[in-house]
Amino acid sequence: MDDFGADDEHLIRGAVAALLGLEPDLEVVAETGRGDEVAAAVAAHDPDVAVLDIDMPGADGLTVAEDLAAAGARCAVCILTSFGRPGYPRRAMAAGVRGFVAKDAPTQELATAIRKVHGGGRYLDAELAATAMAAGDNPLTEREREILRLTGAGTETARIATLLHLSEGTVRNYLSTAMSKLGEPSRFAAVRAAQEMGWI
């Protein structure tokens, strides 16, 4: 089975590729350290499974997974991450990801996850699943998440309004609603809380 790895940490990416290469039925056919290079690499190498990190320059692994699904890529996606934020597994599954494994898991667990998702199944690290279930559902709407992401990137309210074709008052209303839902006193505290939960 052909696998593709994307992780911004060169040492981790190389170690994972080397360890997976010891498995007789797994072969790493390509690697990259940037999320915005994944689609081209997947198109060029046509792997059975793409193993992606969440936090990469260029594009995060969840966005890459969504883009691969939208483009009709045939490969299954497995997320390998050090971020155990409760919202990430739910976001990953919603993005079409079939596996979610913590970076501190044994190599054999990742190999098992790759085999399972290649066979059409799902694999979710038990501890990450328990954390996600305990955290509950994300209370934010897609628009609220989008506005919080832009706010977290330092985008001013007026610019957000222009980008999203909304009035500034509507943007402020979305921010106020998000702050209320998250129980936070400021837009920046709401951004931080949503990031810590893995909701944005």
PDB file of C-alpha atoms in Angstrom, residues 47-143:
ATOM      1  CA  PRO A  47      -1.130   7.279  -2.705  1.00  0.00           C
ATOM      2  CA  ASP A  48      -3.631   4.961  -1.068  1.00  0.00           C
ATOM      3  CA  VAL A  49      -3.421   6.899   2.213  1.00  0.00           C
ATOM      4  CA  ALA A  50      -2.269  10.459   2.966  1.00  0.00           C
ATOM      5  CA  VAL A  51      -0.943  10.961   6.510  1.00  0.00           C
ATOM      6  CA  LEU A  52      -1.216  14.656   7.399  1.00  0.00           C
ATOM      7  CA  ASP A  53      -0.196  16.829  10.325  1.00  0.00           C
ATOM      8  CA  ILE A  54      -2.743  19.440  11.414  1.00  0.00           C
ATOM      9  CA  ASP A  55      -0.359  22.344  11.931  1.00  0.00           C
ATOM     10  CA  MET A  56       1.601  23.002   8.721  1.00  0.00           C
ATOM     11  CA  PRO A  57       2.611  26.165   6.886  1.00  0.00           C
ATOM     12  CA  GLY A  58       0.667  26.981   3.736  1.00  0.00           C
ATOM     13  CA  ALA A  59      -2.510  25.170   4.803  1.00  0.00           C
ATOM     14  CA  ASP A  60      -3.503  23.171   7.874  1.00  0.00           C
ATOM     15  CA  GLY A  61      -4.142  19.445   7.608  1.00  0.00           C
ATOM     16  CA  LEU A  62      -7.890  19.751   8.135  1.00  0.00           C
ATOM     17  CA  THR A  63      -8.218  22.271   5.298  1.00  0.00           C
ATOM     18  CA  VAL A  64      -6.042  20.043   3.110  1.00  0.00           C
ATOM     19  CA  ALA A  65      -8.296  17.059   3.902  1.00  0.00           C
ATOM     20  CA  GLU A  66     -11.374  19.081   2.919  1.00  0.00           C
ATOM     21  CA  ASP A  67      -9.676  20.176  -0.313  1.00  0.00           C
ATOM     22  CA  LEU A  68      -8.650  16.613  -1.191  1.00  0.00           C
ATOM     23  CA  ALA A  69     -12.212  15.394  -0.645  1.00  0.00           C
ATOM     24  CA  ALA A  70     -13.636  18.265  -2.729  1.00  0.00           C
ATOM     25  CA  ALA A  71     -11.171  17.474  -5.535  1.00  0.00           C
ATOM     26  CA  GLY A  72     -12.251  13.824  -5.538  1.00  0.00           C
ATOM     27  CA  ALA A  73      -8.869  12.435  -4.476  1.00  0.00           C
ATOM     28  CA  ARG A  74      -9.167   8.677  -4.048  1.00  0.00           C
ATOM     29  CA  CYS A  75      -6.742   8.458  -1.116  1.00  0.00           C
ATOM     30  CA  ALA A  76      -7.954   8.023   2.439  1.00  0.00           C
ATOM     31  CA  VAL A  77      -6.704  10.627   4.915  1.00  0.00           C
ATOM     32  CA  CYS A  78      -5.241   9.931   8.341  1.00  0.00           C
ATOM     33  CA  ILE A  79      -4.303  12.815  10.652  1.00  0.00           C
ATOM     34  CA  LEU A  80      -1.172  12.429  12.795  1.00  0.00           C
ATOM     35  CA  THR A  81      -0.926  15.232  15.319  1.00  0.00           C
ATOM     36  CA  SER A  82       0.469  16.384  18.627  1.00  0.00           C
ATOM     37  CA  PHE A  83      -2.583  18.593  19.149  1.00  0.00           C
ATOM     38  CA  GLY A  84      -5.111  16.786  21.320  1.00  0.00           C
ATOM     39  CA  ARG A  85      -7.656  19.589  21.217  1.00  0.00           C
ATOM     40  CA  PRO A  86     -11.154  18.187  21.699  1.00  0.00           C
ATOM     41  CA  GLY A  87     -12.689  19.758  18.597  1.00  0.00           C
ATOM     42  CA  TYR A  88     -10.082  18.424  16.183  1.00  0.00           C
ATOM     43  CA  PRO A  89     -11.342  14.835  15.857  1.00  0.00           C
ATOM     44  CA  ARG A  90     -14.884  16.059  15.131  1.00  0.00           C
ATOM     45  CA  ARG A  91     -13.634  18.604  12.589  1.00  0.00           C
ATOM     46  CA  ALA A  92     -11.423  15.952  11.036  1.00  0.00           C
ATOM     47  CA  MET A  93     -14.251  13.460  10.621  1.00  0.00           C
ATOM     48  CA  ALA A  94     -16.498  16.193   9.192  1.00  0.00           C
ATOM     49  CA  ALA A  95     -13.708  16.935   6.682  1.00  0.00           C
ATOM     50  CA  GLY A  96     -13.735  13.316   5.506  1.00  0.00           C
ATOM     51  CA  VAL A  97     -10.702  12.184   7.502  1.00  0.00           C
ATOM     52  CA  ARG A  98     -10.858   8.455   8.216  1.00  0.00           C
ATOM     53  CA  GLY A  99      -8.112   8.217  10.854  1.00  0.00           C
ATOM     54  CA  PHE A 100      -6.867  10.376  13.713  1.00  0.00           C
ATOM     55  CA  VAL A 101      -3.723   9.346  15.621  1.00  0.00           C
ATOM     56  CA  ALA A 102      -1.652  11.160  18.256  1.00  0.00           C
ATOM     57  CA  LYS A 103       2.042  11.695  17.436  1.00  0.00           C
ATOM     58  CA  ASP A 104       3.059  10.093  20.712  1.00  0.00           C
ATOM     59  CA  ALA A 105       1.318   6.833  19.761  1.00  0.00           C
ATOM     60  CA  PRO A 106       3.492   3.798  18.988  1.00  0.00           C
ATOM     61  CA  THR A 107       4.422   3.354  15.318  1.00  0.00           C
ATOM     62  CA  GLN A 108       2.428   0.129  15.240  1.00  0.00           C
ATOM     63  CA  GLU A 109      -0.718   2.101  16.107  1.00  0.00           C
ATOM     64  CA  LEU A 110      -0.160   4.409  13.131  1.00  0.00           C
ATOM     65  CA  ALA A 111       0.453   1.394  10.886  1.00  0.00           C
ATOM     66  CA  THR A 112      -2.784  -0.163  12.164  1.00  0.00           C
ATOM     67  CA  ALA A 113      -4.659   3.084  11.505  1.00  0.00           C
ATOM     68  CA  ILE A 114      -3.269   3.308   7.957  1.00  0.00           C
ATOM     69  CA  ARG A 115      -4.299  -0.273   7.195  1.00  0.00           C
ATOM     70  CA  LYS A 116      -7.750   0.270   8.659  1.00  0.00           C
ATOM     71  CA  VAL A 117      -8.500   3.476   6.725  1.00  0.00           C
ATOM     72  CA  HIS A 118      -7.096   1.933   3.545  1.00  0.00           C
ATOM     73  CA  GLY A 119      -9.587  -0.898   4.009  1.00  0.00           C
ATOM     74  CA  GLY A 120     -12.477   1.578   4.235  1.00  0.00           C
ATOM     75  CA  GLY A 121     -12.712   1.707   8.017  1.00  0.00           C
ATOM     76  CA  ARG A 122     -12.142   4.473  10.530  1.00  0.00           C
ATOM     77  CA  TYR A 123      -9.546   4.779  13.258  1.00  0.00           C
ATOM     78  CA  LEU A 124      -9.745   7.247  16.137  1.00  0.00           C
ATOM     79  CA  ASP A 125      -7.231   7.264  18.986  1.00  0.00           C
ATOM     80  CA  ALA A 126      -9.201   6.190  22.094  1.00  0.00           C
ATOM     81  CA  GLU A 127      -7.928   8.995  24.330  1.00  0.00           C
ATOM     82  CA  LEU A 128      -8.609  11.660  21.697  1.00  0.00           C
ATOM     83  CA  ALA A 129     -12.094  10.227  21.159  1.00  0.00           C
ATOM     84  CA  ALA A 130     -12.872  10.350  24.885  1.00  0.00           C
ATOM     85  CA  THR A 131     -11.654  13.950  25.125  1.00  0.00           C
ATOM     86  CA  ALA A 132     -13.734  14.962  22.106  1.00  0.00           C
ATOM     87  CA  MET A 133     -16.859  13.304  23.494  1.00  0.00           C
ATOM     88  CA  ALA A 134     -16.418  14.951  26.899  1.00  0.00           C
ATOM     89  CA  ALA A 135     -16.052  18.396  25.315  1.00  0.00           C
ATOM     90  CA  GLY A 136     -19.409  18.204  23.573  1.00  0.00           C
ATOM     91  CA  ASP A 137     -20.432  19.753  20.293  1.00  0.00           C
ATOM     92  CA  ASN A 138     -18.996  22.930  18.857  1.00  0.00           C
ATOM     93  CA  PRO A 139     -21.581  25.650  19.595  1.00  0.00           C
ATOM     94  CA  LEU A 140     -20.270  28.002  16.899  1.00  0.00           C
ATOM     95  CA  THR A 141     -21.820  28.380  13.471  1.00  0.00           C
ATOM     96  CA  GLU A 142     -19.618  28.218  10.383  1.00  0.00           C
ATOM     97  CA  ARG A 143     -19.871  32.011   9.976  1.00  0.00           C
TER      98      ARG A 143
END
